[in-house]
Amino acid sequence: MSKTTQYVSRQSDEKGIIHWSDEDNAVWRDLVTRQLEIIQGRACDEYMQGLELIDLPRDRIPQLAEVNQVLERETGWQVAEVPALINFDEFFRLLANKRFPVATFIRTREEFDYLQEPDIFHEIFGHCPLLTNPAFAHFTHTYGKLGYAASKQDRVYLARLYWFTVEFGLLRQNGDLRIYGGGILSSPGETLYALESDKPDRHEMDPVEALRTPYRIDIMQPVYYVLDSLDELFGIADMDIMALVEKAKGLGLHKPKFPPKEKMAS
Ligand SMILES: [Fe+2]
């Protein structure tokens, strides 16, 4: 989550409807059209099944109520309309209540390929299909509850586990590498890079290792962690994750595999 943004979320009216501009809808259409092609054979089967269930409109941004109907029925999750920036407390509180925060703005054409702030395309297209999956839904809910109760310092560790699963996770399916992380699935460049480039390291998922791995939000990831199956998330959710955080603290962080940022955000 970045600390400043040029974007402002649109607010729903008294009926819960968000009035998107024609340009907003056109940006959505162009993003969805391009990304649907790129994820074929690259996104994991569970994501593709979720996408079918949610049945997102191509020509306009969906209303949150449309998405909620499906999520509620499948796993009891909902999406929640939030401003462009929310703090960690609010973020974890929402997840702990099975509400996935969706900032209701969409990127401009100038940032069509890449933006740091999670917009509605990232949240809905990237994450919501998998929120129909029981293992992913359970893991995300567990993470929210732990994060809500955690100290500020522990939340920084937990954020790494989220980063290397929910946002940038890979898994193995029928002998192939596939994507389940929403940060990858909403980025055309990283969808190709994550699976096909020989630059990044791809390690077997080990939660303690993920907790110890620093990341940057503004570059293609130098490291990914790979699950044996999406159901492995059930197993991780059942671990004593806060004990793993303590273990990670004791072992210390791994050396970053990326150069330091030139201008550090405060
Ligand atoms: Fe995200």
PDB file of C-alpha atoms and ligand atoms in Angstrom:
ATOM      1  CA  MET A   1       0.000   0.000   0.000  1.00  0.00           C
ATOM      2  CA  SER A   2       1.533   3.290  -1.068  1.00  0.00           C
ATOM      3  CA  LYS A   3       1.150   6.392   1.026  1.00  0.00           C
ATOM      4  CA  THR A   4       0.201   8.918  -1.630  1.00  0.00           C
ATOM      5  CA  THR A   5      -1.890   8.605  -4.743  1.00  0.00           C
ATOM      6  CA  GLN A   6      -3.280  10.744  -7.554  1.00  0.00           C
ATOM      7  CA  TYR A   7      -6.427   8.611  -7.533  1.00  0.00           C
ATOM      8  CA  VAL A   8      -9.714   9.179  -5.761  1.00  0.00           C
ATOM      9  CA  SER A   9     -12.271   6.397  -5.387  1.00  0.00           C
ATOM     10  CA  ARG A  10     -15.741   6.983  -6.806  1.00  0.00           C
ATOM     11  CA  GLN A  11     -18.440   6.651  -4.177  1.00  0.00           C
ATOM     12  CA  SER A  12     -21.570   4.624  -4.645  1.00  0.00           C
ATOM     13  CA  ASP A  13     -24.952   6.343  -4.603  1.00  0.00           C
ATOM     14  CA  GLU A  14     -27.698   5.593  -2.084  1.00  0.00           C
ATOM     15  CA  LYS A  15     -28.593   2.440  -4.029  1.00  0.00           C
ATOM     16  CA  GLY A  16     -25.012   1.188  -3.894  1.00  0.00           C
ATOM     17  CA  ILE A  17     -24.389   1.922  -7.585  1.00  0.00           C
ATOM     18  CA  ILE A  18     -21.112   3.458  -8.718  1.00  0.00           C
ATOM     19  CA  HIS A  19     -21.444   5.708 -11.746  1.00  0.00           C
ATOM     20  CA  TRP A  20     -18.373   5.067 -13.865  1.00  0.00           C
ATOM     21  CA  SER A  21     -17.466   7.317 -16.779  1.00  0.00           C
ATOM     22  CA  ASP A  22     -17.382   6.010 -20.346  1.00  0.00           C
ATOM     23  CA  GLU A  23     -13.600   6.303 -20.247  1.00  0.00           C
ATOM     24  CA  ASP A  24     -13.416   4.253 -17.010  1.00  0.00           C
ATOM     25  CA  ASN A  25     -15.482   1.521 -18.652  1.00  0.00           C
ATOM     26  CA  ALA A  26     -13.355   1.677 -21.795  1.00  0.00           C
ATOM     27  CA  VAL A  27     -10.149   1.255 -19.758  1.00  0.00           C
ATOM     28  CA  TRP A  28     -11.709  -1.781 -18.035  1.00  0.00           C
ATOM     29  CA  ARG A  29     -12.752  -3.263 -21.397  1.00  0.00           C
ATOM     30  CA  ASP A  30      -9.269  -2.851 -22.835  1.00  0.00           C
ATOM     31  CA  LEU A  31      -7.574  -4.256 -19.725  1.00  0.00           C
ATOM     32  CA  VAL A  32      -9.880  -7.279 -19.549  1.00  0.00           C
ATOM     33  CA  THR A  33      -9.644  -7.998 -23.285  1.00  0.00           C
ATOM     34  CA  ARG A  34      -5.860  -8.022 -23.228  1.00  0.00           C
ATOM     35  CA  GLN A  35      -5.462  -9.908 -19.982  1.00  0.00           C
ATOM     36  CA  LEU A  36      -7.998 -12.653 -20.798  1.00  0.00           C
ATOM     37  CA  GLU A  37      -5.842 -13.617 -23.734  1.00  0.00           C
ATOM     38  CA  ILE A  38      -2.570 -13.579 -21.801  1.00  0.00           C
ATOM     39  CA  ILE A  39      -3.744 -15.698 -18.863  1.00  0.00           C
ATOM     40  CA  GLN A  40      -4.932 -18.611 -21.007  1.00  0.00           C
ATOM     41  CA  GLY A  41      -2.840 -21.634 -20.072  1.00  0.00           C
ATOM     42  CA  ARG A  42      -0.975 -19.538 -17.475  1.00  0.00           C
ATOM     43  CA  ALA A  43      -3.524 -18.950 -14.714  1.00  0.00           C
ATOM     44  CA  CYS A  44      -4.269 -21.992 -12.542  1.00  0.00           C
ATOM     45  CA  ASP A  45      -7.463 -23.996 -13.160  1.00  0.00           C
ATOM     46  CA  GLU A  46      -9.075 -22.787  -9.920  1.00  0.00           C
ATOM     47  CA  TYR A  47      -8.688 -19.184 -11.052  1.00  0.00           C
ATOM     48  CA  MET A  48     -10.238 -19.963 -14.445  1.00  0.00           C
ATOM     49  CA  GLN A  49     -13.142 -21.746 -12.733  1.00  0.00           C
ATOM     50  CA  GLY A  50     -13.666 -18.729 -10.483  1.00  0.00           C
ATOM     51  CA  LEU A  51     -13.584 -16.413 -13.468  1.00  0.00           C
ATOM     52  CA  GLU A  52     -16.340 -18.467 -15.051  1.00  0.00           C
ATOM     53  CA  LEU A  53     -18.435 -18.317 -11.885  1.00  0.00           C
ATOM     54  CA  ILE A  54     -18.036 -14.556 -11.502  1.00  0.00           C
ATOM     55  CA  ASP A  55     -18.681 -14.013 -15.209  1.00  0.00           C
ATOM     56  CA  LEU A  56     -17.280 -10.478 -15.274  1.00  0.00           C
ATOM     57  CA  PRO A  57     -18.703  -8.052 -17.826  1.00  0.00           C
ATOM     58  CA  ARG A  58     -16.254  -7.216 -20.603  1.00  0.00           C
ATOM     59  CA  ASP A  59     -17.598  -3.855 -21.663  1.00  0.00           C
ATOM     60  CA  ARG A  60     -18.061  -2.127 -18.309  1.00  0.00           C
ATOM     61  CA  ILE A  61     -16.776  -2.193 -14.751  1.00  0.00           C
ATOM     62  CA  PRO A  62     -18.939  -4.554 -12.676  1.00  0.00           C
ATOM     63  CA  GLN A  63     -20.964  -3.232  -9.776  1.00  0.00           C
ATOM     64  CA  LEU A  64     -19.741  -4.667  -6.469  1.00  0.00           C
ATOM     65  CA  ALA A  65     -23.174  -6.180  -5.757  1.00  0.00           C
ATOM     66  CA  GLU A  66     -22.846  -8.365  -8.856  1.00  0.00           C
ATOM     67  CA  VAL A  67     -19.547  -9.778  -7.631  1.00  0.00           C
ATOM     68  CA  ASN A  68     -20.899 -10.167  -4.093  1.00  0.00           C
ATOM     69  CA  GLN A  69     -23.746 -12.353  -5.228  1.00  0.00           C
ATOM     70  CA  VAL A  70     -21.307 -14.992  -6.431  1.00  0.00           C
ATOM     71  CA  LEU A  71     -18.724 -14.670  -3.635  1.00  0.00           C
ATOM     72  CA  GLU A  72     -21.376 -14.807  -0.926  1.00  0.00           C
ATOM     73  CA  ARG A  73     -22.860 -17.956  -2.410  1.00  0.00           C
ATOM     74  CA  GLU A  74     -19.527 -19.743  -2.947  1.00  0.00           C
ATOM     75  CA  THR A  75     -17.456 -18.913   0.140  1.00  0.00           C
ATOM     76  CA  GLY A  76     -19.299 -16.270   2.167  1.00  0.00           C
ATOM     77  CA  TRP A  77     -16.893 -13.537   1.086  1.00  0.00           C
ATOM     78  CA  GLN A  78     -17.852 -10.046  -0.065  1.00  0.00           C
ATOM     79  CA  VAL A  79     -16.030  -7.132  -1.606  1.00  0.00           C
ATOM     80  CA  ALA A  80     -16.064  -3.818   0.248  1.00  0.00           C
ATOM     81  CA  GLU A  81     -15.918  -0.371  -1.350  1.00  0.00           C
ATOM     82  CA  VAL A  82     -12.951   1.566   0.089  1.00  0.00           C
ATOM     83  CA  PRO A  83     -11.069   4.825  -0.628  1.00  0.00           C
ATOM     84  CA  ALA A  84      -7.932   4.741  -2.789  1.00  0.00           C
ATOM     85  CA  LEU A  85      -5.786   4.383   0.334  1.00  0.00           C
ATOM     86  CA  ILE A  86      -6.641   2.570   3.542  1.00  0.00           C
ATOM     87  CA  ASN A  87      -4.470   1.866   6.552  1.00  0.00           C
ATOM     88  CA  PHE A  88      -3.344  -1.582   7.683  1.00  0.00           C
ATOM     89  CA  ASP A  89      -5.784  -1.646  10.577  1.00  0.00           C
ATOM     90  CA  GLU A  90      -8.726  -1.204   8.247  1.00  0.00           C
ATOM     91  CA  PHE A  91      -7.264  -3.624   5.705  1.00  0.00           C
ATOM     92  CA  PHE A  92      -6.916  -6.436   8.239  1.00  0.00           C
ATOM     93  CA  ARG A  93     -10.246  -5.649   9.885  1.00  0.00           C
ATOM     94  CA  LEU A  94     -12.004  -6.104   6.551  1.00  0.00           C
ATOM     95  CA  LEU A  95     -10.231  -9.374   5.715  1.00  0.00           C
ATOM     96  CA  ALA A  96     -10.923 -10.699   9.222  1.00  0.00           C
ATOM     97  CA  ASN A  97     -14.615 -10.176   8.405  1.00  0.00           C
ATOM     98  CA  LYS A  98     -14.402 -11.867   4.990  1.00  0.00           C
ATOM     99  CA  ARG A  99     -14.634  -8.560   3.196  1.00  0.00           C
ATOM    100  CA  PHE A 100     -12.100  -7.948   0.481  1.00  0.00           C
ATOM    101  CA  PRO A 101     -11.252  -4.239   0.097  1.00  0.00           C
ATOM    102  CA  VAL A 102     -11.756  -2.848  -3.389  1.00  0.00           C
ATOM    103  CA  ALA A 103     -10.655   0.716  -4.058  1.00  0.00           C
ATOM    104  CA  THR A 104     -13.259   2.015  -6.478  1.00  0.00           C
ATOM    105  CA  PHE A 105     -11.072   3.798  -8.994  1.00  0.00           C
ATOM    106  CA  ILE A 106      -9.508   2.596 -12.211  1.00  0.00           C
ATOM    107  CA  ARG A 107      -6.115   3.495 -13.632  1.00  0.00           C
ATOM    108  CA  THR A 108      -5.631   6.167 -16.288  1.00  0.00           C
ATOM    109  CA  ARG A 109      -4.395   5.395 -19.799  1.00  0.00           C
ATOM    110  CA  GLU A 110      -1.008   6.860 -18.802  1.00  0.00           C
ATOM    111  CA  GLU A 111      -0.641   4.024 -16.275  1.00  0.00           C
ATOM    112  CA  PHE A 112      -2.359   1.378 -18.375  1.00  0.00           C
ATOM    113  CA  ASP A 113       0.502  -1.131 -18.074  1.00  0.00           C
ATOM    114  CA  TYR A 114       1.645  -0.490 -14.573  1.00  0.00           C
ATOM    115  CA  LEU A 115       0.590   1.347 -11.453  1.00  0.00           C
ATOM    116  CA  GLN A 116       1.592   0.886  -7.826  1.00  0.00           C
ATOM    117  CA  GLU A 117      -1.821   1.459  -6.315  1.00  0.00           C
ATOM    118  CA  PRO A 118      -4.209  -1.474  -6.428  1.00  0.00           C
ATOM    119  CA  ASP A 119      -7.157  -0.333  -8.587  1.00  0.00           C
ATOM    120  CA  ILE A 120     -10.501  -2.030  -9.186  1.00  0.00           C
ATOM    121  CA  PHE A 121      -9.115  -4.009 -12.119  1.00  0.00           C
ATOM    122  CA  HIS A 122      -6.401  -5.473  -9.906  1.00  0.00           C
ATOM    123  CA  GLU A 123      -8.775  -6.261  -7.048  1.00  0.00           C
ATOM    124  CA  ILE A 124     -11.685  -7.666  -9.037  1.00  0.00           C
ATOM    125  CA  PHE A 125      -9.940  -9.303 -11.971  1.00  0.00           C
ATOM    126  CA  GLY A 126      -6.813 -10.270 -10.041  1.00  0.00           C
ATOM    127  CA  HIS A 127      -8.253 -11.537  -6.759  1.00  0.00           C
ATOM    128  CA  CYS A 128     -11.994 -12.140  -6.866  1.00  0.00           C
ATOM    129  CA  PRO A 129     -12.043 -15.274  -9.038  1.00  0.00           C
ATOM    130  CA  LEU A 130      -9.970 -17.112  -6.417  1.00  0.00           C
ATOM    131  CA  LEU A 131     -12.106 -15.851  -3.549  1.00  0.00           C
ATOM    132  CA  THR A 132     -14.627 -18.409  -4.846  1.00  0.00           C
ATOM    133  CA  ASN A 133     -12.094 -21.141  -3.975  1.00  0.00           C
ATOM    134  CA  PRO A 134     -12.385 -22.610  -0.450  1.00  0.00           C
ATOM    135  CA  ALA A 135      -8.626 -22.967   0.182  1.00  0.00           C
ATOM    136  CA  PHE A 136      -7.784 -19.460  -0.998  1.00  0.00           C
ATOM    137  CA  ALA A 137     -10.804 -17.988   0.812  1.00  0.00           C
ATOM    138  CA  HIS A 138      -9.909 -19.745   4.066  1.00  0.00           C
ATOM    139  CA  PHE A 139      -6.260 -18.728   3.892  1.00  0.00           C
ATOM    140  CA  THR A 140      -7.127 -15.076   3.230  1.00  0.00           C
ATOM    141  CA  HIS A 141      -9.632 -15.044   6.106  1.00  0.00           C
ATOM    142  CA  THR A 142      -7.101 -16.610   8.498  1.00  0.00           C
ATOM    143  CA  TYR A 143      -4.481 -14.099   7.416  1.00  0.00           C
ATOM    144  CA  GLY A 144      -6.906 -11.235   8.083  1.00  0.00           C
ATOM    145  CA  LYS A 145      -7.674 -12.442  11.613  1.00  0.00           C
ATOM    146  CA  LEU A 146      -4.002 -12.916  12.460  1.00  0.00           C
ATOM    147  CA  GLY A 147      -3.058  -9.557  11.005  1.00  0.00           C
ATOM    148  CA  TYR A 148      -5.813  -7.734  12.826  1.00  0.00           C
ATOM    149  CA  ALA A 149      -4.528  -9.061  16.145  1.00  0.00           C
ATOM    150  CA  ALA A 150      -0.820  -8.631  15.331  1.00  0.00           C
ATOM    151  CA  SER A 151       1.599  -5.903  16.392  1.00  0.00           C
ATOM    152  CA  LYS A 152       2.884  -3.388  13.880  1.00  0.00           C
ATOM    153  CA  GLN A 153       6.206  -5.208  13.665  1.00  0.00           C
ATOM    154  CA  ASP A 154       4.592  -8.625  13.162  1.00  0.00           C
ATOM    155  CA  ARG A 155       2.321  -7.205  10.468  1.00  0.00           C
ATOM    156  CA  VAL A 156       5.387  -6.368   8.384  1.00  0.00           C
ATOM    157  CA  TYR A 157       6.343 -10.041   8.497  1.00  0.00           C
ATOM    158  CA  LEU A 158       2.816 -11.211   7.743  1.00  0.00           C
ATOM    159  CA  ALA A 159       2.669  -8.845   4.773  1.00  0.00           C
ATOM    160  CA  ARG A 160       5.520 -10.832   3.172  1.00  0.00           C
ATOM    161  CA  LEU A 161       3.596 -14.090   3.432  1.00  0.00           C
ATOM    162  CA  TYR A 162       0.612 -12.396   1.777  1.00  0.00           C
ATOM    163  CA  TRP A 163       2.875 -10.945  -0.896  1.00  0.00           C
ATOM    164  CA  PHE A 164       4.338 -14.310  -1.864  1.00  0.00           C
ATOM    165  CA  THR A 165       0.961 -16.078  -1.868  1.00  0.00           C
ATOM    166  CA  VAL A 166      -2.136 -13.956  -2.529  1.00  0.00           C
ATOM    167  CA  GLU A 167      -0.273 -11.375  -4.608  1.00  0.00           C
ATOM    168  CA  PHE A 168       2.611 -13.169  -6.305  1.00  0.00           C
ATOM    169  CA  GLY A 169       2.037 -16.877  -5.779  1.00  0.00           C
ATOM    170  CA  LEU A 170       2.790 -19.615  -8.317  1.00  0.00           C
ATOM    171  CA  LEU A 171       1.786 -23.250  -8.138  1.00  0.00           C
ATOM    172  CA  ARG A 172       2.351 -26.499  -9.942  1.00  0.00           C
ATOM    173  CA  GLN A 173      -0.511 -28.053 -11.878  1.00  0.00           C
ATOM    174  CA  ASN A 174      -0.252 -31.193 -14.020  1.00  0.00           C
ATOM    175  CA  GLY A 175       3.498 -30.759 -14.177  1.00  0.00           C
ATOM    176  CA  ASP A 176       3.286 -27.135 -15.324  1.00  0.00           C
ATOM    177  CA  LEU A 177       3.933 -23.894 -13.517  1.00  0.00           C
ATOM    178  CA  ARG A 178       0.756 -21.810 -13.155  1.00  0.00           C
ATOM    179  CA  ILE A 179      -0.184 -18.518 -11.544  1.00  0.00           C
ATOM    180  CA  TYR A 180      -2.611 -17.870  -8.702  1.00  0.00           C
ATOM    181  CA  GLY A 181      -1.280 -14.523  -7.371  1.00  0.00           C
ATOM    182  CA  GLY A 182      -3.525 -11.586  -8.225  1.00  0.00           C
ATOM    183  CA  GLY A 183      -0.616  -9.165  -8.541  1.00  0.00           C
ATOM    184  CA  ILE A 184       0.661 -11.261 -11.429  1.00  0.00           C
ATOM    185  CA  LEU A 185      -2.714 -12.068 -12.990  1.00  0.00           C
ATOM    186  CA  SER A 186      -3.604  -8.387 -13.278  1.00  0.00           C
ATOM    187  CA  SER A 187      -0.266  -7.508 -14.931  1.00  0.00           C
ATOM    188  CA  PRO A 188       0.351  -8.564 -18.550  1.00  0.00           C
ATOM    189  CA  GLY A 189       4.106  -8.069 -18.306  1.00  0.00           C
ATOM    190  CA  GLU A 190       4.518 -10.046 -15.106  1.00  0.00           C
ATOM    191  CA  THR A 191       2.160 -12.839 -16.281  1.00  0.00           C
ATOM    192  CA  LEU A 192       4.686 -13.656 -18.992  1.00  0.00           C
ATOM    193  CA  TYR A 193       7.786 -12.912 -16.919  1.00  0.00           C
ATOM    194  CA  ALA A 194       6.736 -14.959 -13.863  1.00  0.00           C
ATOM    195  CA  LEU A 195       6.386 -18.171 -15.854  1.00  0.00           C
ATOM    196  CA  GLU A 196       8.654 -17.759 -18.827  1.00  0.00           C
ATOM    197  CA  SER A 197      11.640 -15.612 -17.855  1.00  0.00           C
ATOM    198  CA  ASP A 198      14.771 -17.306 -16.559  1.00  0.00           C
ATOM    199  CA  LYS A 199      15.563 -14.270 -14.396  1.00  0.00           C
ATOM    200  CA  PRO A 200      13.513 -14.888 -11.242  1.00  0.00           C
ATOM    201  CA  ASP A 201      14.232 -17.601  -8.672  1.00  0.00           C
ATOM    202  CA  ARG A 202      11.350 -19.964  -8.038  1.00  0.00           C
ATOM    203  CA  HIS A 203      11.475 -21.748  -4.685  1.00  0.00           C
ATOM    204  CA  GLU A 204       9.217 -24.362  -3.160  1.00  0.00           C
ATOM    205  CA  MET A 205       6.881 -22.613  -0.749  1.00  0.00           C
ATOM    206  CA  ASP A 206       8.245 -22.587   2.768  1.00  0.00           C
ATOM    207  CA  PRO A 207       6.308 -20.097   4.898  1.00  0.00           C
ATOM    208  CA  VAL A 208       9.291 -19.231   7.114  1.00  0.00           C
ATOM    209  CA  GLU A 209      11.398 -18.485   4.036  1.00  0.00           C
ATOM    210  CA  ALA A 210       8.636 -16.330   2.559  1.00  0.00           C
ATOM    211  CA  LEU A 211       8.346 -14.429   5.856  1.00  0.00           C
ATOM    212  CA  ARG A 212      12.081 -13.693   5.643  1.00  0.00           C
ATOM    213  CA  THR A 213      12.136 -12.494   2.049  1.00  0.00           C
ATOM    214  CA  PRO A 214      12.108  -8.744   1.407  1.00  0.00           C
ATOM    215  CA  TYR A 215      10.190  -7.443  -1.593  1.00  0.00           C
ATOM    216  CA  ARG A 216       9.691  -4.290  -3.565  1.00  0.00           C
ATOM    217  CA  ILE A 217       6.322  -3.306  -4.962  1.00  0.00           C
ATOM    218  CA  ASP A 218       7.606  -1.385  -7.977  1.00  0.00           C
ATOM    219  CA  ILE A 219       9.634  -3.997  -9.876  1.00  0.00           C
ATOM    220  CA  MET A 220       9.108  -7.421 -11.417  1.00  0.00           C
ATOM    221  CA  GLN A 221       9.684  -9.892  -8.608  1.00  0.00           C
ATOM    222  CA  PRO A 222      13.131 -11.492  -8.403  1.00  0.00           C
ATOM    223  CA  VAL A 223      11.753 -14.363  -6.261  1.00  0.00           C
ATOM    224  CA  TYR A 224       8.563 -16.427  -6.371  1.00  0.00           C
ATOM    225  CA  TYR A 225       7.368 -19.215  -4.085  1.00  0.00           C
ATOM    226  CA  VAL A 226       5.645 -22.216  -5.644  1.00  0.00           C
ATOM    227  CA  LEU A 227       2.861 -24.298  -4.035  1.00  0.00           C
ATOM    228  CA  ASP A 228       2.300 -27.974  -4.856  1.00  0.00           C
ATOM    229  CA  SER A 229      -1.389 -27.219  -5.150  1.00  0.00           C
ATOM    230  CA  LEU A 230      -3.788 -24.498  -4.108  1.00  0.00           C
ATOM    231  CA  ASP A 231      -5.010 -26.770  -1.295  1.00  0.00           C
ATOM    232  CA  GLU A 232      -1.592 -26.348   0.315  1.00  0.00           C
ATOM    233  CA  LEU A 233      -3.017 -23.007   1.496  1.00  0.00           C
ATOM    234  CA  PHE A 234      -5.308 -24.955   3.851  1.00  0.00           C
ATOM    235  CA  GLY A 235      -2.219 -26.516   5.412  1.00  0.00           C
ATOM    236  CA  ILE A 236      -0.452 -23.175   5.803  1.00  0.00           C
ATOM    237  CA  ALA A 237      -3.564 -21.597   7.336  1.00  0.00           C
ATOM    238  CA  ASP A 238      -3.601 -24.416   9.900  1.00  0.00           C
ATOM    239  CA  MET A 239      -0.002 -23.827  10.948  1.00  0.00           C
ATOM    240  CA  ASP A 240       0.820 -21.660  13.938  1.00  0.00           C
ATOM    241  CA  ILE A 241       1.712 -18.765  11.660  1.00  0.00           C
ATOM    242  CA  MET A 242       2.601 -16.379  14.499  1.00  0.00           C
ATOM    243  CA  ALA A 243       5.115 -18.943  15.791  1.00  0.00           C
ATOM    244  CA  LEU A 244       6.585 -19.002  12.285  1.00  0.00           C
ATOM    245  CA  VAL A 245       6.832 -15.207  12.420  1.00  0.00           C
ATOM    246  CA  GLU A 246       8.849 -15.537  15.650  1.00  0.00           C
ATOM    247  CA  LYS A 247      11.081 -18.095  13.973  1.00  0.00           C
ATOM    248  CA  ALA A 248      11.572 -15.818  10.968  1.00  0.00           C
ATOM    249  CA  LYS A 249      12.472 -12.922  13.264  1.00  0.00           C
ATOM    250  CA  GLY A 250      15.064 -15.071  14.989  1.00  0.00           C
ATOM    251  CA  LEU A 251      16.616 -16.148  11.697  1.00  0.00           C
ATOM    252  CA  GLY A 252      16.539 -12.632  10.237  1.00  0.00           C
ATOM    253  CA  LEU A 253      15.742 -11.328   6.772  1.00  0.00           C
ATOM    254  CA  HIS A 254      17.309 -12.626   3.600  1.00  0.00           C
ATOM    255  CA  LYS A 255      19.540 -10.286   1.686  1.00  0.00           C
ATOM    256  CA  PRO A 256      17.408  -8.500  -0.945  1.00  0.00           C
ATOM    257  CA  LYS A 257      17.849  -9.767  -4.511  1.00  0.00           C
ATOM    258  CA  PHE A 258      17.123  -6.287  -5.843  1.00  0.00           C
ATOM    259  CA  PRO A 259      18.963  -2.957  -5.740  1.00  0.00           C
ATOM    260  CA  PRO A 260      17.887  -0.491  -3.058  1.00  0.00           C
ATOM    261  CA  LYS A 261      15.351   2.089  -4.117  1.00  0.00           C
ATOM    262  CA  GLU A 262      17.015   5.352  -5.099  1.00  0.00           C
ATOM    263  CA  LYS A 263      14.524   7.474  -3.267  1.00  0.00           C
ATOM    264  CA  MET A 264      13.168   5.638  -0.273  1.00  0.00           C
ATOM    265  CA  ALA A 265       9.547   6.275   0.525  1.00  0.00           C
ATOM    266  CA  SER A 266       9.259   7.452   4.101  1.00  0.00           C
TER     267      SER A 266
HETATM  268 FE    FE B   1      -3.797  -7.194  -4.331  1.00  0.00          FE
END
